[in-house]
mmCIF file of C-alpha atoms in Angstrom:
data_model
loop_
_atom_site.group_PDB
_atom_site.id
_atom_site.type_symbol
_atom_site.label_atom_id
_atom_site.label_comp_id
_atom_site.label_asym_id
_atom_site.label_seq_id
_atom_site.Cartn_x
_atom_site.Cartn_y
_atom_site.Cartn_z
ATOM 1 C CA MET I 1 33.386 -7.025 1.033
ATOM 2 C CA ASP I 2 32.812 -8.601 4.174
ATOM 3 C CA PHE I 3 31.300 -12.110 4.064
ATOM 4 C CA ARG I 4 28.276 -13.995 5.793
ATOM 5 C CA TYR I 5 26.919 -16.988 6.793
ATOM 6 C CA LEU I 6 23.540 -17.827 4.945
ATOM 7 C CA GLY I 7 21.036 -19.180 7.878
ATOM 8 C CA ASN I 8 22.146 -22.166 9.479
ATOM 9 C CA SER I 9 24.668 -23.602 6.638
ATOM 10 C CA GLY I 10 28.289 -23.544 5.204
ATOM 11 C CA LEU I 11 27.417 -21.302 2.567
ATOM 12 C CA LYS I 12 28.689 -17.728 2.638
ATOM 13 C CA ILE I 13 27.332 -14.938 0.474
ATOM 14 C CA SER I 14 28.426 -11.195 0.213
ATOM 15 C CA ASP I 15 27.398 -8.727 2.367
ATOM 16 C CA VAL I 16 25.899 -6.637 -0.462
ATOM 17 C CA THR I 17 23.815 -8.796 -3.110
ATOM 18 C CA TYR I 18 22.788 -6.802 -6.555
ATOM 19 C CA GLY I 19 19.540 -7.678 -7.530
ATOM 20 C CA ASN I 20 17.776 -6.622 -10.729
ATOM 21 C CA TRP I 21 13.955 -6.136 -9.769
ATOM 22 C CA LEU I 22 12.376 -3.424 -11.544
ATOM 23 C CA THR I 23 15.422 -2.726 -13.591
ATOM 24 C CA HIS I 24 16.876 -5.500 -16.326
ATOM 25 C CA GLY I 25 14.812 -6.173 -18.891
ATOM 26 C CA SER I 26 12.571 -2.923 -17.838
ATOM 27 C CA GLN I 27 13.608 0.012 -17.276
ATOM 28 C CA VAL I 28 17.094 -0.180 -17.617
ATOM 29 C CA GLU I 29 18.869 -1.391 -21.242
ATOM 30 C CA ASN I 30 21.067 -4.396 -21.500
ATOM 31 C CA GLU I 31 24.518 -2.788 -22.011
ATOM 32 C CA GLN I 32 23.770 -0.727 -19.127
ATOM 33 C CA ALA I 33 22.317 -3.765 -16.738
ATOM 34 C CA GLN I 34 26.045 -5.539 -17.836
ATOM 35 C CA ALA I 35 27.634 -2.384 -16.866
ATOM 36 C CA CYS I 36 25.898 -2.382 -13.573
ATOM 37 C CA VAL I 37 26.674 -6.186 -12.886
ATOM 38 C CA ARG I 38 30.354 -5.465 -14.049
ATOM 39 C CA ALA I 39 30.404 -2.976 -11.573
ATOM 40 C CA SER I 40 29.238 -5.343 -8.716
ATOM 41 C CA LEU I 41 31.536 -7.753 -9.733
ATOM 42 C CA ASP I 42 34.669 -5.545 -9.644
ATOM 43 C CA ASN I 43 33.821 -4.001 -6.353
ATOM 44 C CA GLY I 44 33.693 -7.620 -4.725
ATOM 45 C CA ILE I 45 30.061 -8.430 -4.889
ATOM 46 C CA THR I 46 29.489 -12.370 -5.269
ATOM 47 C CA THR I 47 25.828 -12.499 -4.588
ATOM 48 C CA PHE I 48 23.403 -12.043 -7.558
ATOM 49 C CA ASP I 49 19.415 -12.126 -6.620
ATOM 50 C CA THR I 50 16.549 -12.389 -9.798
ATOM 51 C CA ALA I 51 13.034 -14.097 -10.093
ATOM 52 C CA ASP I 52 11.357 -15.595 -13.034
ATOM 53 C CA VAL I 53 8.769 -13.459 -12.612
ATOM 54 C CA TYR I 54 10.911 -9.838 -13.154
ATOM 55 C CA ALA I 55 10.181 -8.824 -16.562
ATOM 56 C CA ASN I 56 8.580 -11.628 -17.331
ATOM 57 C CA THR I 57 11.440 -13.720 -17.330
ATOM 58 C CA LYS I 58 13.671 -11.172 -19.135
ATOM 59 C CA ALA I 59 16.085 -10.139 -16.061
ATOM 60 C CA GLU I 60 16.949 -13.655 -15.535
ATOM 61 C CA THR I 61 17.964 -13.652 -19.476
ATOM 62 C CA VAL I 62 19.624 -10.553 -19.013
ATOM 63 C CA LEU I 63 21.909 -11.420 -15.691
ATOM 64 C CA GLY I 64 22.788 -14.995 -17.351
ATOM 65 C CA GLU I 65 24.119 -12.847 -20.190
ATOM 66 C CA ALA I 66 26.031 -10.480 -18.222
ATOM 67 C CA LEU I 67 27.482 -13.263 -15.712
ATOM 68 C CA LYS I 68 28.666 -15.540 -18.615
ATOM 69 C CA GLY I 69 32.428 -16.302 -18.465
ATOM 70 C CA GLU I 70 32.625 -15.772 -14.821
ATOM 71 C CA ARG I 71 34.123 -18.753 -12.998
ATOM 72 C CA ARG I 72 30.728 -20.303 -11.762
ATOM 73 C CA GLU I 73 32.030 -21.397 -8.416
ATOM 74 C CA SER I 74 32.628 -17.758 -6.931
ATOM 75 C CA LEU I 75 29.197 -16.796 -7.499
ATOM 76 C CA GLU I 76 25.912 -17.143 -5.693
ATOM 77 C CA ILE I 77 22.918 -17.116 -7.915
ATOM 78 C CA PHE I 78 19.588 -16.591 -6.141
ATOM 79 C CA THR I 79 16.360 -16.690 -8.274
ATOM 80 C CA LYS I 80 12.972 -17.530 -7.067
ATOM 81 C CA VAL I 81 9.283 -19.102 -8.049
ATOM 82 C CA PHE I 82 5.925 -18.247 -7.597
ATOM 83 C CA GLY I 83 4.587 -15.412 -9.425
ATOM 84 C CA PRO I 84 2.873 -15.527 -13.292
ATOM 85 C CA ILE I 85 4.933 -16.247 -15.794
ATOM 86 C CA GLY I 86 4.785 -16.643 -19.586
ATOM 87 C CA PRO I 87 1.752 -16.268 -21.385
ATOM 88 C CA LYS I 88 -0.117 -16.544 -17.282
ATOM 89 C CA GLY I 89 -1.980 -19.564 -17.726
ATOM 90 C CA HIS I 90 -4.045 -21.319 -14.891
ATOM 91 C CA ASN I 91 -0.601 -23.461 -14.091
ATOM 92 C CA ASP I 92 1.897 -20.247 -14.992
ATOM 93 C CA LEU I 93 1.903 -19.492 -11.395
ATOM 94 C CA GLY I 94 2.459 -20.893 -7.890
ATOM 95 C CA LEU I 95 3.822 -23.371 -6.152
ATOM 96 C CA SER I 96 2.418 -26.545 -7.024
ATOM 97 C CA ARG I 97 5.066 -29.078 -7.894
ATOM 98 C CA LYS I 98 4.216 -28.831 -11.701
ATOM 99 C CA HIS I 99 4.969 -25.182 -11.614
ATOM 100 C CA ILE I 100 8.053 -25.170 -9.660
ATOM 101 C CA MET I 101 9.184 -27.836 -11.687
ATOM 102 C CA GLU I 102 8.643 -25.815 -14.683
ATOM 103 C CA ALA I 103 9.773 -22.912 -13.199
ATOM 104 C CA ALA I 104 13.540 -24.100 -12.071
ATOM 105 C CA HIS I 105 14.051 -25.462 -15.718
ATOM 106 C CA GLY I 106 13.288 -22.574 -17.166
ATOM 107 C CA SER I 107 15.314 -20.507 -14.763
ATOM 108 C CA LEU I 108 18.204 -22.629 -15.061
ATOM 109 C CA SER I 109 18.303 -21.949 -19.114
ATOM 110 C CA ARG I 110 17.740 -18.531 -18.925
ATOM 111 C CA LEU I 111 20.382 -18.050 -16.228
ATOM 112 C CA GLN I 112 22.674 -20.494 -18.859
ATOM 113 C CA THR I 113 23.865 -22.630 -15.530
ATOM 114 C CA ASP I 114 23.666 -26.183 -14.337
ATOM 115 C CA TYR I 115 22.175 -25.486 -11.003
ATOM 116 C CA ILE I 116 20.773 -22.461 -8.317
ATOM 117 C CA ASP I 117 22.296 -21.554 -5.160
ATOM 118 C CA LEU I 118 19.361 -20.837 -3.732
ATOM 119 C CA TYR I 119 16.082 -21.005 -4.611
ATOM 120 C CA GLN I 120 13.225 -19.117 -3.392
ATOM 121 C CA ALA I 121 9.289 -19.925 -2.714
ATOM 122 C CA HIS I 122 8.485 -16.347 -3.472
ATOM 123 C CA ARG I 123 5.622 -16.019 -2.006
ATOM 124 C CA PHE I 124 3.507 -18.250 0.463
ATOM 125 C CA ASP I 125 0.790 -20.448 -1.837
ATOM 126 C CA VAL I 126 -2.211 -20.841 0.241
ATOM 127 C CA GLU I 127 -4.195 -22.739 -2.702
ATOM 128 C CA THR I 128 -1.069 -25.430 -2.731
ATOM 129 C CA PRO I 129 -0.842 -28.016 0.123
ATOM 130 C CA LEU I 130 2.540 -27.121 1.721
ATOM 131 C CA GLU I 131 3.724 -30.664 1.479
ATOM 132 C CA GLU I 132 3.716 -30.615 -1.876
ATOM 133 C CA THR I 133 5.696 -27.526 -2.493
ATOM 134 C CA MET I 134 8.352 -28.739 -0.234
ATOM 135 C CA GLN I 135 8.111 -32.195 -1.451
ATOM 136 C CA ALA I 136 9.269 -30.450 -4.979
ATOM 137 C CA PHE I 137 11.889 -28.779 -3.306
ATOM 138 C CA ALA I 138 13.440 -31.478 -2.011
ATOM 139 C CA ASP I 139 13.431 -33.225 -5.285
ATOM 140 C CA LEU I 140 15.299 -30.462 -7.039
ATOM 141 C CA VAL I 141 17.696 -30.108 -4.038
ATOM 142 C CA ARG I 142 18.639 -34.274 -4.466
ATOM 143 C CA GLN I 143 19.011 -33.525 -8.418
ATOM 144 C CA GLY I 144 21.342 -31.174 -7.829
ATOM 145 C CA LYS I 145 19.942 -28.273 -9.530
ATOM 146 C CA VAL I 146 19.178 -26.682 -6.221
ATOM 147 C CA LEU I 147 21.569 -26.433 -3.574
ATOM 148 C CA TYR I 148 19.521 -24.439 -0.882
ATOM 149 C CA VAL I 149 16.188 -23.202 -0.523
ATOM 150 C CA GLY I 150 14.672 -20.256 1.302
ATOM 151 C CA VAL I 151 11.212 -18.106 0.817
ATOM 152 C CA SER I 152 10.037 -14.669 0.675
ATOM 153 C CA GLU I 153 8.110 -12.601 2.763
ATOM 154 C CA TRP I 154 6.536 -15.201 4.902
ATOM 155 C CA THR I 155 5.065 -15.077 8.272
ATOM 156 C CA ALA I 156 6.849 -16.647 11.361
ATOM 157 C CA GLU I 157 4.015 -19.157 11.466
ATOM 158 C CA GLN I 158 4.678 -20.015 7.848
ATOM 159 C CA LEU I 159 8.571 -19.974 8.295
ATOM 160 C CA ARG I 160 7.741 -22.762 11.198
ATOM 161 C CA ALA I 161 5.413 -24.922 9.285
ATOM 162 C CA GLY I 162 7.912 -24.833 6.129
ATOM 163 C CA ALA I 163 11.229 -25.470 8.126
ATOM 164 C CA ALA I 164 9.492 -28.275 9.849
ATOM 165 C CA LEU I 165 8.604 -29.643 6.831
ATOM 166 C CA ALA I 166 11.776 -29.142 5.225
ATOM 167 C CA LYS I 167 13.728 -31.140 8.011
ATOM 168 C CA ASP I 168 11.151 -34.131 7.844
ATOM 169 C CA LEU I 169 12.441 -34.134 3.733
ATOM 170 C CA GLY I 170 16.013 -34.057 4.401
ATOM 171 C CA PHE I 171 17.076 -30.656 4.037
ATOM 172 C CA GLN I 172 16.368 -27.273 5.494
ATOM 173 C CA LEU I 173 15.177 -23.352 5.141
ATOM 174 C CA ILE I 174 18.462 -21.073 5.358
ATOM 175 C CA SER I 175 16.491 -18.226 4.299
ATOM 176 C CA ASN I 176 13.401 -15.342 4.224
ATOM 177 C CA GLN I 177 13.823 -12.194 1.552
ATOM 178 C CA PRO I 178 11.571 -10.023 3.260
ATOM 179 C CA GLN I 179 11.657 -5.885 2.764
ATOM 180 C CA TYR I 180 13.357 -4.319 5.475
ATOM 181 C CA SER I 181 14.572 -0.465 6.062
ATOM 182 C CA MET I 182 15.126 2.082 8.709
ATOM 183 C CA LEU I 183 11.418 2.959 7.755
ATOM 184 C CA TRP I 184 9.867 -0.915 7.228
ATOM 185 C CA ARG I 185 10.456 -2.672 10.069
ATOM 186 C CA VAL I 186 7.586 -5.170 9.888
ATOM 187 C CA ILE I 187 9.788 -8.324 10.612
ATOM 188 C CA GLU I 188 11.611 -7.260 13.516
ATOM 189 C CA GLY I 189 8.513 -7.985 16.091
ATOM 190 C CA GLU I 190 8.023 -11.839 14.994
ATOM 191 C CA VAL I 191 9.828 -13.227 11.931
ATOM 192 C CA VAL I 192 13.378 -12.097 13.288
ATOM 193 C CA PRO I 193 12.977 -14.204 16.236
ATOM 194 C CA THR I 194 11.527 -16.921 14.863
ATOM 195 C CA SER I 195 14.175 -17.076 11.989
ATOM 196 C CA LYS I 196 17.169 -16.776 14.486
ATOM 197 C CA GLU I 197 15.248 -19.781 16.346
ATOM 198 C CA LEU I 198 14.902 -21.539 13.190
ATOM 199 C CA GLY I 199 18.433 -21.135 11.595
ATOM 200 C CA ILE I 200 17.058 -18.864 9.136
ATOM 201 C CA SER I 201 18.854 -15.848 7.590
ATOM 202 C CA GLN I 202 17.273 -12.630 6.154
ATOM 203 C CA VAL I 203 17.950 -11.525 2.695
ATOM 204 C CA VAL I 204 16.457 -8.118 2.757
ATOM 205 C CA TRP I 205 15.167 -5.780 -0.243
ATOM 206 C CA SER I 206 14.150 -2.093 -0.689
ATOM 207 C CA PRO I 207 17.023 -1.210 1.946
ATOM 208 C CA ILE I 208 16.733 2.059 1.023
ATOM 209 C CA ALA I 209 13.457 2.230 0.582
ATOM 210 C CA GLN I 210 13.147 2.598 -3.336
ATOM 211 C CA GLY I 211 15.439 5.464 -3.252
ATOM 212 C CA VAL I 212 13.433 7.469 -0.513
ATOM 213 C CA LEU I 213 16.156 7.379 1.878
ATOM 214 C CA THR I 214 18.784 8.571 -0.619
ATOM 215 C CA GLY I 215 17.680 11.725 0.381
ATOM 216 C CA LYS I 216 16.866 12.679 -3.377
ATOM 217 C CA TYR I 217 13.427 13.022 -2.661
ATOM 218 C CA LYS I 218 12.422 16.667 -0.971
ATOM 219 C CA PRO I 219 8.798 17.851 0.587
ATOM 220 C CA GLY I 220 7.495 20.633 -2.055
ATOM 221 C CA GLN I 221 9.753 19.872 -4.875
ATOM 222 C CA PRO I 222 9.246 18.500 -8.426
ATOM 223 C CA LEU I 223 10.493 14.859 -8.741
ATOM 224 C CA PRO I 224 13.689 14.152 -9.914
ATOM 225 C CA GLU I 225 13.427 13.480 -14.239
ATOM 226 C CA GLY I 226 14.122 9.355 -14.466
ATOM 227 C CA SER I 227 13.866 8.445 -10.884
ATOM 228 C CA ARG I 228 11.571 5.773 -9.565
ATOM 229 C CA ALA I 229 9.022 7.837 -8.416
ATOM 230 C CA THR I 230 8.313 8.768 -12.197
ATOM 231 C CA ASP I 231 8.254 5.273 -13.325
ATOM 232 C CA ASP I 232 5.155 4.315 -15.210
ATOM 233 C CA LYS I 233 6.002 0.460 -15.184
ATOM 234 C CA GLY I 234 5.557 -0.168 -11.768
ATOM 235 C CA GLY I 235 8.022 1.905 -9.703
ATOM 236 C CA ALA I 236 6.062 5.029 -8.575
ATOM 237 C CA SER I 237 3.252 2.764 -7.609
ATOM 238 C CA MET I 238 6.008 0.778 -5.210
ATOM 239 C CA ILE I 239 7.903 4.048 -4.140
ATOM 240 C CA LYS I 240 3.979 5.621 -3.326
ATOM 241 C CA ARG I 241 3.761 4.889 0.203
ATOM 242 C CA TRP I 242 6.870 6.921 1.054
ATOM 243 C CA MET I 243 6.226 10.189 -1.032
ATOM 244 C CA ARG I 244 4.494 12.223 1.803
ATOM 245 C CA ASP I 245 6.365 15.069 3.366
ATOM 246 C CA ASP I 246 6.370 13.786 6.989
ATOM 247 C CA VAL I 247 8.402 11.051 5.715
ATOM 248 C CA LEU I 248 10.656 13.456 3.276
ATOM 249 C CA GLU I 249 10.961 15.867 5.841
ATOM 250 C CA ARG I 250 12.339 13.300 8.474
ATOM 251 C CA VAL I 251 14.599 11.499 5.729
ATOM 252 C CA GLN I 252 16.195 14.649 5.267
ATOM 253 C CA GLN I 253 17.222 15.372 8.724
ATOM 254 C CA LEU I 254 19.463 12.127 8.513
ATOM 255 C CA GLN I 255 22.003 14.003 6.274
ATOM 256 C CA PRO I 256 24.146 15.501 8.923
ATOM 257 C CA LEU I 257 23.948 11.860 10.275
ATOM 258 C CA ALA I 258 25.641 10.015 7.215
ATOM 259 C CA GLN I 259 28.214 12.556 6.912
ATOM 260 C CA GLU I 260 29.031 11.794 10.512
ATOM 261 C CA ALA I 261 29.164 8.575 9.634
ATOM 262 C CA GLY I 262 31.116 9.338 6.201
ATOM 263 C CA LEU I 263 28.724 7.630 4.238
ATOM 264 C CA SER I 264 26.480 8.646 1.564
ATOM 265 C CA MET I 265 22.797 8.537 2.573
ATOM 266 C CA ALA I 266 22.331 5.368 0.468
ATOM 267 C CA ALA I 267 24.823 3.769 1.907
ATOM 268 C CA LEU I 268 24.033 4.807 5.695
ATOM 269 C CA ALA I 269 20.584 3.083 4.604
ATOM 270 C CA VAL I 270 21.956 0.079 3.453
ATOM 271 C CA ALA I 271 24.807 -0.361 6.366
ATOM 272 C CA TRP I 272 21.597 0.278 9.011
ATOM 273 C CA THR I 273 19.995 -2.958 7.678
ATOM 274 C CA LEU I 274 23.423 -4.914 8.287
ATOM 275 C CA GLN I 275 23.251 -4.011 11.657
ATOM 276 C CA ASN I 276 21.198 -6.678 12.109
ATOM 277 C CA ASP I 277 22.687 -9.794 13.268
ATOM 278 C CA ASN I 278 20.275 -11.874 11.650
ATOM 279 C CA VAL I 279 20.358 -10.017 8.641
ATOM 280 C CA ALA I 280 22.803 -11.772 5.879
ATOM 281 C CA THR I 281 22.844 -9.315 3.076
ATOM 282 C CA ALA I 282 21.208 -6.579 1.608
ATOM 283 C CA ILE I 283 19.733 -6.288 -1.874
ATOM 284 C CA ILE I 284 20.962 -3.374 -3.887
ATOM 285 C CA GLY I 285 19.458 -2.179 -7.389
ATOM 286 C CA ALA I 286 20.991 0.061 -9.576
ATOM 287 C CA SER I 287 20.198 1.613 -12.940
ATOM 288 C CA ARG I 288 23.508 3.011 -12.911
ATOM 289 C CA PRO I 289 27.181 1.738 -12.236
ATOM 290 C CA GLU I 290 28.018 4.749 -9.877
ATOM 291 C CA GLN I 291 25.003 3.502 -8.106
ATOM 292 C CA VAL I 292 26.922 0.130 -7.172
ATOM 293 C CA VAL I 293 29.631 1.619 -6.094
ATOM 294 C CA ASP I 294 28.121 4.062 -3.626
ATOM 295 C CA ASN I 295 26.061 1.217 -2.310
ATOM 296 C CA VAL I 296 28.920 -1.086 -1.594
ATOM 297 C CA ALA I 297 30.823 1.463 0.852
ATOM 298 C CA ALA I 298 28.039 -0.030 3.475
ATOM 299 C CA ALA I 299 30.018 -3.460 3.125
ATOM 300 C CA GLY I 300 31.937 -4.245 6.762
ATOM 301 C CA VAL I 301 30.199 -1.052 8.323
ATOM 302 C CA LYS I 302 29.614 -0.911 11.975
ATOM 303 C CA LEU I 303 27.728 2.071 13.465
ATOM 304 C CA ASP I 304 27.731 3.225 16.494
ATOM 305 C CA ALA I 305 25.019 2.916 18.978
ATOM 306 C CA ASP I 306 24.935 6.816 19.446
ATOM 307 C CA LEU I 307 24.067 7.201 15.895
ATOM 308 C CA LEU I 308 21.664 4.465 15.706
ATOM 309 C CA THR I 309 19.578 6.098 18.383
ATOM 310 C CA LYS I 310 19.814 9.459 16.571
ATOM 311 C CA ILE I 311 18.296 7.566 13.534
ATOM 312 C CA ASP I 312 15.829 5.925 15.510
ATOM 313 C CA GLU I 313 14.823 9.734 17.123
ATOM 314 C CA ILE I 314 14.511 11.470 13.619
ATOM 315 C CA LEU I 315 12.550 8.612 12.049
ATOM 316 C CA ASP I 316 10.179 7.215 14.926
ATOM 317 C CA PRO I 317 6.945 8.634 13.968
ATOM 318 C CA VAL I 318 7.034 7.587 10.516
ATOM 319 C CA ILE I 319 8.349 3.827 10.634
ATOM 320 C CA GLU I 320 6.089 0.975 9.375
ATOM 321 C CA ARG I 321 6.098 -1.845 12.229
ATOM 322 C CA ASP I 322 2.600 -3.345 12.072
ATOM 323 C CA PRO I 323 2.314 -6.915 10.245
ATOM 324 C CA ALA I 324 -0.703 -6.314 8.803
ATOM 325 C CA ARG I 325 0.533 -3.670 6.507
ATOM 326 C CA THR I 326 2.810 -6.120 4.857
ATOM 327 C CA ALA I 327 -0.007 -7.111 2.712
ATOM 328 C CA GLU I 328 0.130 -4.038 0.633
ATOM 329 C CA SER I 329 3.382 -4.760 -0.604
ATOM 330 C CA SER I 330 3.697 -8.800 0.233
ATOM 331 C CA PRO I 331 0.598 -10.911 -2.204
ATOM 332 C CA LYS I 332 0.629 -14.339 -0.924
ATOM 333 C CA THR I 333 -2.281 -16.027 -2.557
ATOM 334 C CA ARG I 334 -2.075 -16.463 -6.481
ATOM 335 C CA GLU I 335 -4.765 -14.173 -7.269
ATOM 336 C CA ALA I 336 -2.232 -11.380 -6.235
#
């Protein structure tokens, strides 16, 4: 496993992060979830990403149990605040001071830890003054309950405003967590250049496009049993945009390139995101330990320029680059 600095900070994190969105507490039984966490640790992953909203707090609880007994100082635990949790009352979501403080204490309890390495604003809250949000984060940092602060799916303009306020309050934003893959390159136009200027790294999610880039979905053929595309708890709706024949046909054409690189299709997809020098880590999810092992093979891989060009030539007609489309997968208001 290789390690990279997260933003303009001294914090090093593993190239590959294990995340438990759509798995722990919902799709995957606790015993299997713990096996995936163990496989991650055994294969050099030290960074773990979750959120209080995942499975309405259950994902954090499962992760906390799975990591219990590990040396805390050897881990980097990330979580997030914004989405509705608990009974989903009027103050059970957003980035108000009240919700951030209550959510942070809840996450600490469920994760069985005294501090969160990276606490992230899961979305931008247009209904709460940014000053209030950043002051709450600053106070958590001063209290030692949060070591570093990041955000998720913020636009370039929002990153700039947040970074300026953070600096005024004596801390810094060091990360943004956007969707990014061979098929979804929205951040390349504005978010990445702005982030480089501000000293912010990307912690990218869905590097294999919800499993589409593994090549297991074939045009005109039945969906694999038990796959995310058949999941009625949220997985099918998330993957829907990629389940078009024109996308699936082009993904199949990547098979020879993966073989050329000596990687599985999944590992090629993860490695591709890590070629971007603004990406600090790629978050992988898994329902089986062997998927973790497969994805970890992407760590430290250097893809040559020829291979990257061939990937672009194959996928170009189906690559999404329009920032306006982020609204489809990145709700930014409390109503979302």
